[in-house]
PDB file of C-alpha atoms in Angstrom:
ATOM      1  CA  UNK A 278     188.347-163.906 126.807  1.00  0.00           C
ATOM      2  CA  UNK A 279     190.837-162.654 129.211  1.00  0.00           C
ATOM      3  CA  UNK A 280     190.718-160.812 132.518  1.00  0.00           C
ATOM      4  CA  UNK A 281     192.781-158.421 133.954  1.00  0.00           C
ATOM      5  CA  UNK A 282     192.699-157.960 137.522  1.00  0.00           C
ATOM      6  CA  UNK A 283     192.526-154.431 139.300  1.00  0.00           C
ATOM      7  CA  UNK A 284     195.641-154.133 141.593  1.00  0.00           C
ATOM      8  CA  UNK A 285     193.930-151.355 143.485  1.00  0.00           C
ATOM      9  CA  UNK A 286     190.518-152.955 143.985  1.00  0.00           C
ATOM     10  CA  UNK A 287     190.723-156.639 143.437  1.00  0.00           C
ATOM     11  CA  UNK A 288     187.631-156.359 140.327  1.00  0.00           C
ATOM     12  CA  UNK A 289     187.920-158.344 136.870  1.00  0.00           C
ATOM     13  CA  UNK A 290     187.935-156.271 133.786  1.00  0.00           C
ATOM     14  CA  UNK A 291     188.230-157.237 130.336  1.00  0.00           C
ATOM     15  CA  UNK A 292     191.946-157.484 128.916  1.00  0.00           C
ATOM     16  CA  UNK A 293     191.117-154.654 126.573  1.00  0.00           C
ATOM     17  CA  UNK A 294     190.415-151.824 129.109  1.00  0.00           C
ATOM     18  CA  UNK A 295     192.927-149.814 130.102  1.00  0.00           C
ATOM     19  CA  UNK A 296     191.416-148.124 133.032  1.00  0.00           C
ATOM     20  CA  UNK A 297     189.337-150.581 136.268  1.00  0.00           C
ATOM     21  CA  UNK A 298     185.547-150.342 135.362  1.00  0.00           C
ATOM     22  CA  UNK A 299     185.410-150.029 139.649  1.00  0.00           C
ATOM     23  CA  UNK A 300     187.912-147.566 140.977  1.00  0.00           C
ATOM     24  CA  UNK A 301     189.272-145.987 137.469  1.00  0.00           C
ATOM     25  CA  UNK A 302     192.623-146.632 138.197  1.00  0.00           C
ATOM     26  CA  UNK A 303     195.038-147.563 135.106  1.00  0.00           C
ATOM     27  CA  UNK A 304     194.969-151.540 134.537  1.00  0.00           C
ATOM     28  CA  UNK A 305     198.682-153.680 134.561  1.00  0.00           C
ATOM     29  CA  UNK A 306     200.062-154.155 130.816  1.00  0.00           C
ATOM     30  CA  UNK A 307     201.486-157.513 131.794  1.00  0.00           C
ATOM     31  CA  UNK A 308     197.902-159.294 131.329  1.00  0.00           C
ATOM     32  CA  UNK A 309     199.380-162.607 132.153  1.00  0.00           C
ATOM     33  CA  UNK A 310     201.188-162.306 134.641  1.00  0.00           C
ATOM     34  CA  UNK A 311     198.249-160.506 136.674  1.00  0.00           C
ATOM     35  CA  UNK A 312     196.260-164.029 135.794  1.00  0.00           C
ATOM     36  CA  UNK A 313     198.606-166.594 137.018  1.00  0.00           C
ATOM     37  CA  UNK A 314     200.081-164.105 139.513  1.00  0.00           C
ATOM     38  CA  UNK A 315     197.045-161.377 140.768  1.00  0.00           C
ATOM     39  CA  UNK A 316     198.094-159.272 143.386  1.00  0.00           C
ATOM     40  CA  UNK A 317     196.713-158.769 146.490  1.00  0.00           C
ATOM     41  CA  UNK A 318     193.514-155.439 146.606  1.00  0.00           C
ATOM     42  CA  UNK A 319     193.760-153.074 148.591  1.00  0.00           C
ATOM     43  CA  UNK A 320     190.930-152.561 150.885  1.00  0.00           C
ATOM     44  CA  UNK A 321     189.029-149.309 151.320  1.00  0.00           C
ATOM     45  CA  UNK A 322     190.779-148.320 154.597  1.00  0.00           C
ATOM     46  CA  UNK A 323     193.999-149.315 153.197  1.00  0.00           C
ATOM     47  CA  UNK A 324     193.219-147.024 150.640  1.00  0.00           C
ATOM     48  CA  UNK A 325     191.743-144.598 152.548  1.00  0.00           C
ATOM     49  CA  UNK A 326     195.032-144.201 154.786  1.00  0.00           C
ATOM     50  CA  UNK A 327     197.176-143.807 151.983  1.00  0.00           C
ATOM     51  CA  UNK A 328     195.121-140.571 151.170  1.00  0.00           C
ATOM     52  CA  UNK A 329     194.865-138.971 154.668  1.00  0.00           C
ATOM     53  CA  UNK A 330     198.719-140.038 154.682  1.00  0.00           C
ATOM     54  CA  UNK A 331     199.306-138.081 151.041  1.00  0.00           C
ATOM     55  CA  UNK A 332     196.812-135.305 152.250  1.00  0.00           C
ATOM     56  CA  UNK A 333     198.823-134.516 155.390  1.00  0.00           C
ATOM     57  CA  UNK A 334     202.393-134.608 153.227  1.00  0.00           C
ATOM     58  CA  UNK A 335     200.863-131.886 150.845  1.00  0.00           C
ATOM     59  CA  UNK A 336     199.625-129.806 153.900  1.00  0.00           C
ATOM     60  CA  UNK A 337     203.132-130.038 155.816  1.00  0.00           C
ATOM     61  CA  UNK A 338     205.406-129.410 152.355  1.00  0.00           C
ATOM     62  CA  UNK A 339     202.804-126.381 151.730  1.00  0.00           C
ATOM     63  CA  UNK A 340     202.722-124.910 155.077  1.00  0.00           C
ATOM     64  CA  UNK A 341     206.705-125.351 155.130  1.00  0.00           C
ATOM     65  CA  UNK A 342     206.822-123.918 151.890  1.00  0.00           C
ATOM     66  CA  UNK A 343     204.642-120.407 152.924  1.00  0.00           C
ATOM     67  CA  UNK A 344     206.455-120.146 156.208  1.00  0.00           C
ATOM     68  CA  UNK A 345     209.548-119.415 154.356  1.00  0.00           C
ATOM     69  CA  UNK A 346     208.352-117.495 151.780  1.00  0.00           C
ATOM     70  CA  UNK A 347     206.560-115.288 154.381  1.00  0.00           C
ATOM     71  CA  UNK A 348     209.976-115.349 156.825  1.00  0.00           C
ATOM     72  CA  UNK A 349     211.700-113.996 153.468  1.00  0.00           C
ATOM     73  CA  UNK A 350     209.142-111.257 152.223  1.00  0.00           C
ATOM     74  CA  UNK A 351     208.548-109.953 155.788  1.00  0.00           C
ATOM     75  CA  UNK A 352     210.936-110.573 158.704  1.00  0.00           C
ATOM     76  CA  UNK A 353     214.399-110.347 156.729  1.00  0.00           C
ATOM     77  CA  UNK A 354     216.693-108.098 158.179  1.00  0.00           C
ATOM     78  CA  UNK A 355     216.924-104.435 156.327  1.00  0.00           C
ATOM     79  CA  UNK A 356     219.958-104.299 153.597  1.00  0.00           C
ATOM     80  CA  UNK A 357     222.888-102.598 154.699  1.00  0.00           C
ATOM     81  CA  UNK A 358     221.898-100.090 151.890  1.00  0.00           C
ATOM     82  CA  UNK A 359     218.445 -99.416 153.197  1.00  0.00           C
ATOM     83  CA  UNK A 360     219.972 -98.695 157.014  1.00  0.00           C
ATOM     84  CA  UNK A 361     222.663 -96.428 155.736  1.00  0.00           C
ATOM     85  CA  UNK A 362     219.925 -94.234 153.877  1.00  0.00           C
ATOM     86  CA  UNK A 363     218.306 -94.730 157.156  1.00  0.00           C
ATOM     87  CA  UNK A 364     221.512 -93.635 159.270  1.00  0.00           C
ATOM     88  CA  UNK A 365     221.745 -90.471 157.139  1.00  0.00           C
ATOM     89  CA  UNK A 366     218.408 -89.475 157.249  1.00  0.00           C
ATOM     90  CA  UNK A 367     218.199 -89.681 161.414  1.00  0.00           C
ATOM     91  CA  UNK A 368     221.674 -87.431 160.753  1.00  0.00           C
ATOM     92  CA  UNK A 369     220.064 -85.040 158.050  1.00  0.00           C
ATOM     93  CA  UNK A 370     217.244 -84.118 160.349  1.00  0.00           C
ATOM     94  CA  UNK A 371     219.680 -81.835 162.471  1.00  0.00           C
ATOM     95  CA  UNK A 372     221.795 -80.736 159.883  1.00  0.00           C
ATOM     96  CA  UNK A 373     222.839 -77.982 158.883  1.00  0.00           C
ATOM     97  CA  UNK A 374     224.612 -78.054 162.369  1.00  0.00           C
ATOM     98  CA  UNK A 375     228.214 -76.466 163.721  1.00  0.00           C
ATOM     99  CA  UNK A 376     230.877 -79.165 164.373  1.00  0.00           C
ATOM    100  CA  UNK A 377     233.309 -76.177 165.829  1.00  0.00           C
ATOM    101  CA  UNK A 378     233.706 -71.843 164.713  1.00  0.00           C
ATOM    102  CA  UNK A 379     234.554 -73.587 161.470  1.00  0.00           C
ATOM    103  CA  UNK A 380     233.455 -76.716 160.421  1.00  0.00           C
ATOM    104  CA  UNK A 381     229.530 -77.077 159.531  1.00  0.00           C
ATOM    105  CA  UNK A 382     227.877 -80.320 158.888  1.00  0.00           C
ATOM    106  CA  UNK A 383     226.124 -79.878 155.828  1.00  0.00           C
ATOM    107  CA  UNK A 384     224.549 -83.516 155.293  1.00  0.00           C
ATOM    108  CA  UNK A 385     225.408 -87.138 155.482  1.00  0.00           C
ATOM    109  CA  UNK A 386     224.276 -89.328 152.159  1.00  0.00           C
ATOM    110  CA  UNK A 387     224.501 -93.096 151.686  1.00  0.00           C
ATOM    111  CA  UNK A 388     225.726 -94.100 148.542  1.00  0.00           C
ATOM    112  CA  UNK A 389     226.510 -96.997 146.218  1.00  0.00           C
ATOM    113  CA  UNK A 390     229.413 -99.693 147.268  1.00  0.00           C
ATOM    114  CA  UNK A 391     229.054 -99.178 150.552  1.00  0.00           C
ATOM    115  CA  UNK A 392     230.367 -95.871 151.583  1.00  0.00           C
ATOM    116  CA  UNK A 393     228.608 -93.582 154.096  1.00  0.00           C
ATOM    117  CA  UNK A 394     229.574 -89.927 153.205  1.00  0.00           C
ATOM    118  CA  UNK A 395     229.667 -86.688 155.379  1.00  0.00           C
ATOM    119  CA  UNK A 396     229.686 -83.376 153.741  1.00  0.00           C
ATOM    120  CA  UNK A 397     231.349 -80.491 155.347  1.00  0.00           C
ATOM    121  CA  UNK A 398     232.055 -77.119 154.765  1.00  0.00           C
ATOM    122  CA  UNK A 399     234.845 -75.398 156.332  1.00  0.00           C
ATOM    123  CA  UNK A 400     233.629 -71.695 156.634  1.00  0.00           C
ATOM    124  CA  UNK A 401     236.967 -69.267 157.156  1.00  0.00           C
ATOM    125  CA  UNK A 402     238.472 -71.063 154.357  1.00  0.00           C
ATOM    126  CA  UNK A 403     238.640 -70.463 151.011  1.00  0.00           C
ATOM    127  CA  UNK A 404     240.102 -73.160 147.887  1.00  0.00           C
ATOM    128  CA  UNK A 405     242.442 -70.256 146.248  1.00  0.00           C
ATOM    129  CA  UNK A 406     244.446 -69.099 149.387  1.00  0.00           C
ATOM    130  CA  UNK A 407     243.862 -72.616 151.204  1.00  0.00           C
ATOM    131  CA  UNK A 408     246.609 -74.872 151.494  1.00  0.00           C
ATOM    132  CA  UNK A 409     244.638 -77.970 151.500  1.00  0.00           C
ATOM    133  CA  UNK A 410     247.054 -80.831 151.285  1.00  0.00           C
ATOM    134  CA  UNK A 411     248.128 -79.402 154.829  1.00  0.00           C
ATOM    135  CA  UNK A 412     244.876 -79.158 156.381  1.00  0.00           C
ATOM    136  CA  UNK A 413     243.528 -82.783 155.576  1.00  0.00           C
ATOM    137  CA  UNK A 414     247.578 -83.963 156.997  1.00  0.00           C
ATOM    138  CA  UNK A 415     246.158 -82.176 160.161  1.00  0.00           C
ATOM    139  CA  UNK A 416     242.225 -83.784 159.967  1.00  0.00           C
ATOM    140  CA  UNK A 417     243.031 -87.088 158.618  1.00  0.00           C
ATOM    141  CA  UNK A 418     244.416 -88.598 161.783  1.00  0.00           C
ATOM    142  CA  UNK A 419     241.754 -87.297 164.104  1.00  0.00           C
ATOM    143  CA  UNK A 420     238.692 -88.271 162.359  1.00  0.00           C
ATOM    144  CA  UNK A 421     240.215 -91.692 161.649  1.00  0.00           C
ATOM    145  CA  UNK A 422     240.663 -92.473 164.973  1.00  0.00           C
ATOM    146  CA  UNK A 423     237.099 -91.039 165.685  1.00  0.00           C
ATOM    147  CA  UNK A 424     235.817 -93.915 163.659  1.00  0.00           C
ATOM    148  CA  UNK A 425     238.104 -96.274 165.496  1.00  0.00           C
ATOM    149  CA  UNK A 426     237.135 -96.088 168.936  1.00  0.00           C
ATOM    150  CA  UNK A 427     233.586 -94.134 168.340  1.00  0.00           C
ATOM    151  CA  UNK A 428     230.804 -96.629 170.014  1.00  0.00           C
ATOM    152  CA  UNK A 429     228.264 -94.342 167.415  1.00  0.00           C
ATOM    153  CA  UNK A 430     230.482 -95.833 164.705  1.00  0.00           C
ATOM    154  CA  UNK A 431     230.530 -99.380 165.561  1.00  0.00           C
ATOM    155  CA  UNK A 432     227.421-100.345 162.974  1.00  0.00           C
ATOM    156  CA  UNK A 433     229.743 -99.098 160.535  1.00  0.00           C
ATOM    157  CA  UNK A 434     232.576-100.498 161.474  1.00  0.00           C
ATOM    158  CA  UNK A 435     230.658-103.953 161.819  1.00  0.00           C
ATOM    159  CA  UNK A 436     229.210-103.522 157.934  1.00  0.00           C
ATOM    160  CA  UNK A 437     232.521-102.919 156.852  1.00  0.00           C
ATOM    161  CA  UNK A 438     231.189 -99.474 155.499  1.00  0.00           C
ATOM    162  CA  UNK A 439     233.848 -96.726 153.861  1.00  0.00           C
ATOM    163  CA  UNK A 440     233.448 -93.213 155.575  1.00  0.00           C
ATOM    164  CA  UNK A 441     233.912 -90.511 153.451  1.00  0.00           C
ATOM    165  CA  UNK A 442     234.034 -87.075 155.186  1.00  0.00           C
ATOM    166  CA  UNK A 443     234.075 -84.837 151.726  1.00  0.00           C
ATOM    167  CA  UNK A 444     234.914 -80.672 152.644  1.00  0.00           C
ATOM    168  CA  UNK A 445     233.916 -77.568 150.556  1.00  0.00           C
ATOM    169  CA  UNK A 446     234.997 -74.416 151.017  1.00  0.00           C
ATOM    170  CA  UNK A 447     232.900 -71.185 151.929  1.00  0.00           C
ATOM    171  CA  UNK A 448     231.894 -70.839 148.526  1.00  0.00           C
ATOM    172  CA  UNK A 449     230.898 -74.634 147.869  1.00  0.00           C
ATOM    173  CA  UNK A 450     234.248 -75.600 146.147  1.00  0.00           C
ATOM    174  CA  UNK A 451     235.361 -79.106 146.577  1.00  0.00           C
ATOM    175  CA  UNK A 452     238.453 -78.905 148.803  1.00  0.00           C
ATOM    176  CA  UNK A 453     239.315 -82.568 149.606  1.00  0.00           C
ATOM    177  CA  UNK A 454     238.073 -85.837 150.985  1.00  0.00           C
ATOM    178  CA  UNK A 455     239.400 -88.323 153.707  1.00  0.00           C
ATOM    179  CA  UNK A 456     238.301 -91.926 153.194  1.00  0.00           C
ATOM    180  CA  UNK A 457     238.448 -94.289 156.458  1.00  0.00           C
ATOM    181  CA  UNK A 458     238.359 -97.660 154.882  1.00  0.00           C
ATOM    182  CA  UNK A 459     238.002-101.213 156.822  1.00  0.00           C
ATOM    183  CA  UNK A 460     241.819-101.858 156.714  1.00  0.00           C
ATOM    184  CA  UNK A 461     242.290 -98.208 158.527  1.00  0.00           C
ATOM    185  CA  UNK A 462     239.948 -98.879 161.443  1.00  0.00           C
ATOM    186  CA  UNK A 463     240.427-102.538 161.926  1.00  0.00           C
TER     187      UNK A 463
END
């Protein structure tokens, strides 16, 4: 009867086993060639090494592995979304507040596709005897270049964030908006 030779531990088995009676690895297929050819054991230390070596690859992959899962889940900067809502909050905690005789600052919201709106109501004015197309000519250019030059404004600026400044009249009817978008502050 044949013998197959353990590559990892140098013992004889049978040529029917399929696993080393001795270690438990899996036995060659090639039953000859192991005969007229056997390789070379392993010794115990050799063996040995290549499992501290193996141990210490799984500990660095793992530890690499939850260092950036905790970097992600923990340290990543705030969305732009979550410090706009943050931005208008810090704002809404003063407001109502007087701009001038007749401009009140109602609130500031955050909302979706980036755009950072201020509501205002303009107190002496009123939608059916205002002429409104003249009075947002007159407001436009001023509040846009507030947002250019504005150090307060440079977050938004920086986020590329659209800054809506949205007027009611003294009776809470929409008047008109102004939108300062990247291209008009760049």
């Amino acid at each position: 009867m044949e013998k197959v030779i353990c590559t990892t531990c140098g013992k004889e088995n049978p040529e029917n086993y399929k696993y080393c009676f001795n270690c438990g690895y899996e036995l060659p297929k090639n039953n000859k060639e192991n005969i007229d050819n056997p390789v070379k054991p392993q010794s115990r230390k050799e063996t040995e090494k290549g499992k501290k070596i193996l141990t210490t690859i799984v500990y660095i992959v793992a530890f690499a592995l939850s260092y950036v899962v905790v970097q992600q889940l923990f340290f990543k900067p705030p969305s732009i979304d979550k410090l706009m809502m943050k931005v208008a909050s810090e704002i809404n905690e003063n407001c109502p507040i007087m701009v001038d005789a007749e401009t009140r600052l109602d609130n500031a919201i955050s909302l979706p596709k980036n755009i950072f709106q201020y509501n205002y109501t303009l107190l002496t004015i009123e939608k059916e005897t205002a002429d409104t197309v003249e009075i947002k000519n007159y407001l436009e250019p001023s509040i846009t270049n507030t947002v250019k030059s504005s150090p307060d404004m440079k977050f938004m600026r920086d986020s590329r964030i659209i800054i809506r400044y949205y007027y009611r009249d003294n009776a809470g009817h929409y008047l008109f908006s102004i939108s300062v978008t990247p291209d008009k502050y760049e």
